[in-house]
mmCIF file of C-alpha atoms in Angstrom:
data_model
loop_
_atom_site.group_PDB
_atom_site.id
_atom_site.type_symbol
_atom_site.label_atom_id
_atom_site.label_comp_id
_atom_site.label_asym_id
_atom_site.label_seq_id
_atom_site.Cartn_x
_atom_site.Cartn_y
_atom_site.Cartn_z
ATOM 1 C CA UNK H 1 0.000 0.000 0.000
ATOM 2 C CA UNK H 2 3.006 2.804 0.828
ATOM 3 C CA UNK H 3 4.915 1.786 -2.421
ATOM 4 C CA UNK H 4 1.172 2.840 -4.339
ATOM 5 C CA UNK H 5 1.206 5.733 -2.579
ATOM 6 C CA UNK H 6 4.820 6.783 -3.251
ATOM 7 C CA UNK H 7 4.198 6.072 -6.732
ATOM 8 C CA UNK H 8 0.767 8.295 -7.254
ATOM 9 C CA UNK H 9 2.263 11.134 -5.449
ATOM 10 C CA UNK H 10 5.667 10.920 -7.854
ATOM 11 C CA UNK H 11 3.368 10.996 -10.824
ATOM 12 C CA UNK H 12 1.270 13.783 -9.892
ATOM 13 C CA UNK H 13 3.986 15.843 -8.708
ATOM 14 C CA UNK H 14 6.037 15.290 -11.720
ATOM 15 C CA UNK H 15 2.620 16.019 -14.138
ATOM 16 C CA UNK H 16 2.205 19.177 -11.937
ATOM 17 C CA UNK H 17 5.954 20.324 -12.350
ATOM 18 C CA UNK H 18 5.792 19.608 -16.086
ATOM 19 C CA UNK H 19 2.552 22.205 -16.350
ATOM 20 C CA UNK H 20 4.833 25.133 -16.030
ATOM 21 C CA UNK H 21 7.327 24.310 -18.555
ATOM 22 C CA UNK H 22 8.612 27.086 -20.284
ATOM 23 C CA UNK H 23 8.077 25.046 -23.702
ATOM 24 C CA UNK H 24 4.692 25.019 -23.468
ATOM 25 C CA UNK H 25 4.275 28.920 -23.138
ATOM 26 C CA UNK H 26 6.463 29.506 -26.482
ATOM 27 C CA UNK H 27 3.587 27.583 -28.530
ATOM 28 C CA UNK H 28 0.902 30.289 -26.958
ATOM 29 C CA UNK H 29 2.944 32.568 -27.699
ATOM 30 C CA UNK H 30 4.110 31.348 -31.594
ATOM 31 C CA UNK H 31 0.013 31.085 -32.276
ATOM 32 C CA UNK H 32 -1.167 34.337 -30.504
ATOM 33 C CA UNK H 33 0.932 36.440 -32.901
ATOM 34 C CA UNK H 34 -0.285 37.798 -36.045
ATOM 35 C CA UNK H 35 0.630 39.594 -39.104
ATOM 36 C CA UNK H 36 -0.434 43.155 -39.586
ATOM 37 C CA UNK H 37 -2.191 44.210 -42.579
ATOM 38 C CA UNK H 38 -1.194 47.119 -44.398
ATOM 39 C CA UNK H 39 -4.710 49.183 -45.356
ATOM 40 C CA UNK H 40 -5.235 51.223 -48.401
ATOM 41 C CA UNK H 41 -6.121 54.915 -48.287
ATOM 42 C CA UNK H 42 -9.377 53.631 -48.846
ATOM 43 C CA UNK H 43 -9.695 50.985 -45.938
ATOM 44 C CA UNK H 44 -8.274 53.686 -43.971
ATOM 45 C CA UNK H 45 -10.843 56.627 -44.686
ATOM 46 C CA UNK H 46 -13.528 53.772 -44.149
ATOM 47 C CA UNK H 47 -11.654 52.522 -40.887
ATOM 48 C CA UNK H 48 -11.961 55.999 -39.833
ATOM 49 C CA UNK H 49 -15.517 56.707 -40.545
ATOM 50 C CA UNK H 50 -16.594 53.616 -38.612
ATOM 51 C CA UNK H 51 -14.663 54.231 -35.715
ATOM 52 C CA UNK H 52 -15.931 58.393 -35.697
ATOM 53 C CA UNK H 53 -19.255 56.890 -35.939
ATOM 54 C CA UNK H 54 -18.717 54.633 -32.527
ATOM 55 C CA UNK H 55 -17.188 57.553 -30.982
ATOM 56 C CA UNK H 56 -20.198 59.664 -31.476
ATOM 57 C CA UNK H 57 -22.206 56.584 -30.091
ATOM 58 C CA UNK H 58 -20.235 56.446 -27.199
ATOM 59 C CA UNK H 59 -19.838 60.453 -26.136
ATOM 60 C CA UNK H 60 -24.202 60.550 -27.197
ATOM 61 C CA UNK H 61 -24.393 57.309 -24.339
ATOM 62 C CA UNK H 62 -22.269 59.459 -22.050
ATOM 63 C CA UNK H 63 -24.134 62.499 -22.199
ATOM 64 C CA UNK H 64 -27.779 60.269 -21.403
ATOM 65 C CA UNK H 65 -25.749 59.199 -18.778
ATOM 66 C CA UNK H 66 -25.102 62.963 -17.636
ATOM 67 C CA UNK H 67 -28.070 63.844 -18.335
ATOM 68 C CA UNK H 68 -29.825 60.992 -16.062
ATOM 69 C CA UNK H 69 -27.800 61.579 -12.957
ATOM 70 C CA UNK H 70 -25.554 58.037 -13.385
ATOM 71 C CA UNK H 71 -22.318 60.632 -14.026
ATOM 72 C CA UNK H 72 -20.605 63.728 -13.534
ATOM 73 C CA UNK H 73 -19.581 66.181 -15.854
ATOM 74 C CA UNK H 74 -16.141 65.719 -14.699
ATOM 75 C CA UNK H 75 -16.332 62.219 -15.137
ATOM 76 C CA UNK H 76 -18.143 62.325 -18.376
ATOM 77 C CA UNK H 77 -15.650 64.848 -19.850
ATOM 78 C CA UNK H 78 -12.581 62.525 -18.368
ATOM 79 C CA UNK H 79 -13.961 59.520 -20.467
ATOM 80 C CA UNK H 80 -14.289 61.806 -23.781
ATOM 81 C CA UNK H 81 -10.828 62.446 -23.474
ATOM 82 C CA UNK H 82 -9.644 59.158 -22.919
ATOM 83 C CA UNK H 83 -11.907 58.246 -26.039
ATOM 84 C CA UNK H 84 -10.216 61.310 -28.402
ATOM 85 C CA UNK H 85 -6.728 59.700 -27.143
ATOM 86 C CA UNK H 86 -7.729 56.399 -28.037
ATOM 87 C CA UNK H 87 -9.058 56.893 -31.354
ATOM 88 C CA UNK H 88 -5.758 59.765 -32.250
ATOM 89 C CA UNK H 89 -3.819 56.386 -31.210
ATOM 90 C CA UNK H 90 -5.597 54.128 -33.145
ATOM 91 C CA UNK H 91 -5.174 57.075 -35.729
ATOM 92 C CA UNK H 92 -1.489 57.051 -35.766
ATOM 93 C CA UNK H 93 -1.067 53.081 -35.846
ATOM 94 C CA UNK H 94 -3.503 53.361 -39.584
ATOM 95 C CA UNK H 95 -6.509 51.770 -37.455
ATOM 96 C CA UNK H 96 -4.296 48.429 -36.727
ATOM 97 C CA UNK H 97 -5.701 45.621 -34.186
ATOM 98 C CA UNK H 98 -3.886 46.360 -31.295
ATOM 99 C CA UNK H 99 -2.204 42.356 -30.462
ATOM 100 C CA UNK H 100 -4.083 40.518 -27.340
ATOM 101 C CA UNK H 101 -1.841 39.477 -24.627
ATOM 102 C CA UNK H 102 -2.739 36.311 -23.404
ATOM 103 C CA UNK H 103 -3.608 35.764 -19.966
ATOM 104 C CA UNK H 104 -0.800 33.671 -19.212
ATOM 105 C CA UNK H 105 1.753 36.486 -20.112
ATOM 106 C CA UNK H 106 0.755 38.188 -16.833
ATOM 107 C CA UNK H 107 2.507 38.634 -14.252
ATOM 108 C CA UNK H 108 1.006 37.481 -10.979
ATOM 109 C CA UNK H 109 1.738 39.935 -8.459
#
């Protein structure tokens, strides 16, 4: 009965040490990256129209939000200028797909 034991605890510890092998985060990492995709002037202008269009969406949702009590001004103005920084960045990077960092890239604090 001990020598069962001993032997089901030296599996599992060795299939629990072989979880956080540094080969197996390399393949995440090999199929999480992509190419990016160069746009023509005409994708772009479209890109752009489409994303002025959710802006306006998302400052009109805002202000109902303002206007029904749920928000500040202050706060309300703070999120239209994070959303004017983050469409002048997308802007500058010609409307790419920021990449996705996987979850197990994180650092665990």
């Amino acid at each position: 009965m001990k020598k069962f034991l001993v032997i089901c605890f030296a599996v599992c510890s060795l299939f629990l040490l072989n979880l956080n092998h540094p080969a197996s985060a390399k393949d995440t990492q090999k199929s999480a990256k992509t190419e990016s995709v160069q746009f023509t002037d005409a994708q772009k202008s479209e890109l752009a129209k489409i994303q002025q269009q959710i802006l306006a969406d998302k400052k009109k949702l805002i202000e109902k939000y303002v206007e029904y009590g749920a928000l500040s001004r202050e706060e309300a103005d703070k999120m239209f200028s994070h959303f004017e920084k983050h469409y002048k960045m997308m802007e500058e990077h010609n409307f790419q797909i920021p990449p996705h960092r996987p979850h197990t890239q994180h650092k665990s604090k």
